[in-house]
mmCIF file of C-alpha atoms in Angstrom:
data_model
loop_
_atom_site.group_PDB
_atom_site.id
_atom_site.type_symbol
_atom_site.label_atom_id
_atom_site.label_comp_id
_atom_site.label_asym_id
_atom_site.label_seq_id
_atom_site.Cartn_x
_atom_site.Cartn_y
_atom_site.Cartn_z
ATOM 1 C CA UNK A 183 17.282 -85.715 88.805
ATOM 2 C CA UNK A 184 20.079 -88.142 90.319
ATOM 3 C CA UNK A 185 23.021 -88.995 88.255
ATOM 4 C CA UNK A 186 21.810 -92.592 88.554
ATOM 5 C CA UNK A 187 18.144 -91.518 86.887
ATOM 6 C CA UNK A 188 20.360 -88.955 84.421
ATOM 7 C CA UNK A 189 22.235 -92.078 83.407
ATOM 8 C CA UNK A 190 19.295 -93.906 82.308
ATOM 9 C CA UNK A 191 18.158 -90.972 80.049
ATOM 10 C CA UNK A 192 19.892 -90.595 76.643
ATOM 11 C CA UNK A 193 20.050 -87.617 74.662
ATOM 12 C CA UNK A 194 16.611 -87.951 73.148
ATOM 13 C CA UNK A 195 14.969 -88.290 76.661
ATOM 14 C CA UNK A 196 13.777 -92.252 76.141
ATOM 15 C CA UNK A 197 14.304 -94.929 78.730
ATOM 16 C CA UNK A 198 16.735 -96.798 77.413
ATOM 17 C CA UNK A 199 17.571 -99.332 81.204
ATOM 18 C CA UNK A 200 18.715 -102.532 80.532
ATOM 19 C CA UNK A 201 16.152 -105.509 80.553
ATOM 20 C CA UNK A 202 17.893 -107.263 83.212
ATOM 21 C CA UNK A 203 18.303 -104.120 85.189
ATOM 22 C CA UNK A 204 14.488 -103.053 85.192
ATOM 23 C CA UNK A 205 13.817 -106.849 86.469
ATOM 24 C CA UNK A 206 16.012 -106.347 89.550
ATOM 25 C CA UNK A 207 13.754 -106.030 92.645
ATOM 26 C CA UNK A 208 16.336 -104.208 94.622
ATOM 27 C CA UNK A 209 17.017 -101.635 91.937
ATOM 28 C CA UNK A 210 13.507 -100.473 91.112
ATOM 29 C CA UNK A 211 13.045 -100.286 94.912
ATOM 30 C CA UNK A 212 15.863 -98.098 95.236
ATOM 31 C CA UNK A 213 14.808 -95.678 92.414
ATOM 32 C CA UNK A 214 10.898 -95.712 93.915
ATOM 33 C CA UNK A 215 12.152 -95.584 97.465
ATOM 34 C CA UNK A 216 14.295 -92.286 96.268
ATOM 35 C CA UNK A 217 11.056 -90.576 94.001
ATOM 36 C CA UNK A 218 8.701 -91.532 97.169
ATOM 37 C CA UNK A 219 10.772 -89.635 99.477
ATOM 38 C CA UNK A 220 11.704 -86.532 97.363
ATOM 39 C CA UNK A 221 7.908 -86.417 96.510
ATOM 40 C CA UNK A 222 6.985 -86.765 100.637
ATOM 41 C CA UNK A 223 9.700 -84.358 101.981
ATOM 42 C CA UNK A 224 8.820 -81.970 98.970
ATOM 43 C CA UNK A 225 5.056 -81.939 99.660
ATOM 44 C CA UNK A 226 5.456 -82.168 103.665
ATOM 45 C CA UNK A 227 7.814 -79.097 103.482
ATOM 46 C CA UNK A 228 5.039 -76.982 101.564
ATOM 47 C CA UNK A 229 3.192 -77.931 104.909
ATOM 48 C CA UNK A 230 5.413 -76.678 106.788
ATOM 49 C CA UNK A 231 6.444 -80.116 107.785
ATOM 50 C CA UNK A 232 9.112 -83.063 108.131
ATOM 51 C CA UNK A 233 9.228 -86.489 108.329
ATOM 52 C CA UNK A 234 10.138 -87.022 111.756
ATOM 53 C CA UNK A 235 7.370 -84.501 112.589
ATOM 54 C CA UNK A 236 4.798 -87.199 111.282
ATOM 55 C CA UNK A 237 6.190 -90.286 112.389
ATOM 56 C CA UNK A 238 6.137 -88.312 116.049
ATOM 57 C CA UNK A 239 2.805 -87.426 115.905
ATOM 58 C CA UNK A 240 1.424 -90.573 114.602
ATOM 59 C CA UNK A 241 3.083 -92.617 117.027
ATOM 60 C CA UNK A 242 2.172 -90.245 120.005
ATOM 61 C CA UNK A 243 -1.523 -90.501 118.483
ATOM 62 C CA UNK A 244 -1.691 -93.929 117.959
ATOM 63 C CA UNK A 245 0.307 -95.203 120.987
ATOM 64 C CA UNK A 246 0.104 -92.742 123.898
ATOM 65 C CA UNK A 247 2.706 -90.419 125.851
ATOM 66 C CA UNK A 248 6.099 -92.017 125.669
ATOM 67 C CA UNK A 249 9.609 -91.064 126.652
ATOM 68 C CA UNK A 250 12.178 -89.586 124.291
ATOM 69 C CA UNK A 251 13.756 -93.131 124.055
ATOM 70 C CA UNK A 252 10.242 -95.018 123.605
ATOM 71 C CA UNK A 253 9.627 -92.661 120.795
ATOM 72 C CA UNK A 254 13.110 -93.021 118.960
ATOM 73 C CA UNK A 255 12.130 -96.682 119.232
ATOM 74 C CA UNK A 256 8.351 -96.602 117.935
ATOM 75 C CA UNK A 257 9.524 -94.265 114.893
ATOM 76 C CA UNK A 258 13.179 -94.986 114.264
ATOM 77 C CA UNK A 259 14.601 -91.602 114.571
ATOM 78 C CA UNK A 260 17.990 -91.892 115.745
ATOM 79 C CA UNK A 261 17.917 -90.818 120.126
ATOM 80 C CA UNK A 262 20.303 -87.899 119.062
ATOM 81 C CA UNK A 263 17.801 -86.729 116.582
ATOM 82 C CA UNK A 264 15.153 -87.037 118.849
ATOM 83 C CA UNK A 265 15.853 -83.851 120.760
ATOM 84 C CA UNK A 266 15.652 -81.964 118.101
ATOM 85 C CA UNK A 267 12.786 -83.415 116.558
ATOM 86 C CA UNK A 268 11.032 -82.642 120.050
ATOM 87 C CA UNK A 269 11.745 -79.055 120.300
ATOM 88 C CA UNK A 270 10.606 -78.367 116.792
ATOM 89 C CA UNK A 271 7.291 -80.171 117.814
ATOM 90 C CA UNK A 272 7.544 -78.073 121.104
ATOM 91 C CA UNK A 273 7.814 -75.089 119.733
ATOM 92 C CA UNK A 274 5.251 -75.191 117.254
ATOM 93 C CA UNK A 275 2.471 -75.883 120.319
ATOM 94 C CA UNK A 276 2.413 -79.597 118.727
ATOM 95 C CA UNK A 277 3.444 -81.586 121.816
ATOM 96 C CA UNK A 278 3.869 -81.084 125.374
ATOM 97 C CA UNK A 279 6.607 -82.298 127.851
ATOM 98 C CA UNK A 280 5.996 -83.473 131.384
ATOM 99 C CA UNK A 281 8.652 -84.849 133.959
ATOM 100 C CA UNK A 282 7.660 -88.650 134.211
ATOM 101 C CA UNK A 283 6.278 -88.723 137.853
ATOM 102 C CA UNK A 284 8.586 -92.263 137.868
ATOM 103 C CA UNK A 285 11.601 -90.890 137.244
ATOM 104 C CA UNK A 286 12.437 -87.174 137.370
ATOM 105 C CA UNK A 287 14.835 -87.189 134.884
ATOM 106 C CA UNK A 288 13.235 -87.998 132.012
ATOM 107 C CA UNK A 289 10.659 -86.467 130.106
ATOM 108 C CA UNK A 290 6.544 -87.842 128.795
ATOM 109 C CA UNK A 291 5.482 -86.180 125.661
ATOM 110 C CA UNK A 292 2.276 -86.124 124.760
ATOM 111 C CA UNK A 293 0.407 -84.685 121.674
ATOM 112 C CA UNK A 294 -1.422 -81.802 122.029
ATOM 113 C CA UNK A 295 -4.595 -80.709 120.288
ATOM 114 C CA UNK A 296 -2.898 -78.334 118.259
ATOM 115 C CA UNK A 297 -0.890 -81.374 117.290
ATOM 116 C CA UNK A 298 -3.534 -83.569 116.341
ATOM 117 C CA UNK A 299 -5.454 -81.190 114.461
ATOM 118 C CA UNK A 300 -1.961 -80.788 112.291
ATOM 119 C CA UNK A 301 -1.393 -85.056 112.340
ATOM 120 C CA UNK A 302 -5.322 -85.027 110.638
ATOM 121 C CA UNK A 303 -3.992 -81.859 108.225
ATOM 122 C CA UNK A 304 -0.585 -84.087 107.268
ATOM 123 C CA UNK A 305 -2.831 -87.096 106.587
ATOM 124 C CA UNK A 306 -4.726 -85.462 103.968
ATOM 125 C CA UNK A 307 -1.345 -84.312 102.692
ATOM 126 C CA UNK A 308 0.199 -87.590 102.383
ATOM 127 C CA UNK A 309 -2.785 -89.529 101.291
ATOM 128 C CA UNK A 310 -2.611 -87.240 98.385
ATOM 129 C CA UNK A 311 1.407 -87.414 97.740
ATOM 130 C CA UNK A 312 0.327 -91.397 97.896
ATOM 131 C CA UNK A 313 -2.246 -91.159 95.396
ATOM 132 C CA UNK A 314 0.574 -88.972 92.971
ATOM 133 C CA UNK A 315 2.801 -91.046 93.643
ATOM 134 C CA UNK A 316 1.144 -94.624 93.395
ATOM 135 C CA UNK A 317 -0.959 -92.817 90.434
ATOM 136 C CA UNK A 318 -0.801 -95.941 87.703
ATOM 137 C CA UNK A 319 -2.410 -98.529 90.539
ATOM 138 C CA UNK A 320 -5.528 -99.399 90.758
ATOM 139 C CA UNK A 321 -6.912 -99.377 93.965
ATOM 140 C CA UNK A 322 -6.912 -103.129 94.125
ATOM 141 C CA UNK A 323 -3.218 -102.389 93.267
ATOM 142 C CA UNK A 324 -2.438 -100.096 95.746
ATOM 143 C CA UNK A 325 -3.577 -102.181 98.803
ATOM 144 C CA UNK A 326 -1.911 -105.004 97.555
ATOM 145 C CA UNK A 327 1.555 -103.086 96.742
ATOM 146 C CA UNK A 328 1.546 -102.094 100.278
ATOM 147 C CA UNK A 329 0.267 -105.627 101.979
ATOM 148 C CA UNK A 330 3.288 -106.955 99.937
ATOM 149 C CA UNK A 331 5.822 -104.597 100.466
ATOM 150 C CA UNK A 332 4.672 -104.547 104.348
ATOM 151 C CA UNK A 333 5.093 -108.297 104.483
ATOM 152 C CA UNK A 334 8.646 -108.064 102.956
ATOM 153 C CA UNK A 335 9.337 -105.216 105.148
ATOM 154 C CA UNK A 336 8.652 -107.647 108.384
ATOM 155 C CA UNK A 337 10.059 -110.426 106.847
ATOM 156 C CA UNK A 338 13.508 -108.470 106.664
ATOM 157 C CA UNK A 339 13.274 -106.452 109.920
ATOM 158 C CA UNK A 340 12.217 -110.064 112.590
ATOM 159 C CA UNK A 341 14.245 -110.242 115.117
ATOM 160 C CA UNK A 342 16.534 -106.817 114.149
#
């Protein structure tokens, strides 16, 4: 538990947040964004996975081979991190690198089998960390939460 979720506990373990505070958009996206991502990177590390290791995967799956800098773009993990990110993958038999026959100096990766055998294993993980984690929604709810939040998400991220 945060200090920040501590501080909205009192002794006797009741919510006891401010009105105006539990109405603040902002705030309660802060405090979900910070449960969703303890509750992803807790249940992605008991399969033996990250993140980054998804987003890689899923955008190799859904998009193609890309470069190291066309994947840092597609996924938003920082160029520096990339590297990293890529030899983990490597590794583990979950992606392969080619020279790009345009340009010698950079490298294509591509998933591998192995790799999308473990992108179908890490969906069935997340949908259920989703489903925990979105547990009081209906499933009416659920599509809509994420058709809204998507929408703000694009409205705030044009032309950045």
């Amino acid at each position: 538990m945060t200090r920040a979720e501590a501080a909205d506990l009192p002794d006797d373990g009741a919510l006891q947040t401010p009105g105006r505070l539990r109405r603040r958009a902002g705030r309660l996206l802060s405090h979900l964004a910070t449960r969703s991502d303890r509750l992803i990177t807790e249940g992605l590390a008991e399969a033996d996975a990250r993140t980054w290791h998804y987003a890689v995967l899923a955008s190799l799956h859904e998009y193609g081979p890309a470069s190291q800098a066309e994947l840092s773009r597609r996924s938003g993990i920082y160029r520096s991190d990339m590297v990293g990110v890529l030899n983990e993958l490597a590794e583990r038999d979950l992606v392969e690198r080619a020279p790009d026959p345009d340009d010698r100096r950079r490298n294509v990766i591509t998933i591998s089998a192995r790799g999308r055998r473990h992108l179908r294993r890490l969906d069935h993980v997340l949908d259920d960390l989703h489903d925990r984690l979105l547990a009081p929604l209906s499933r009416a709810e659920r599509d809509q939460f994420v058709q809204l939040l998507t929408r703000l998400l694009d409205h705030h991220t044009r032309g950045s």
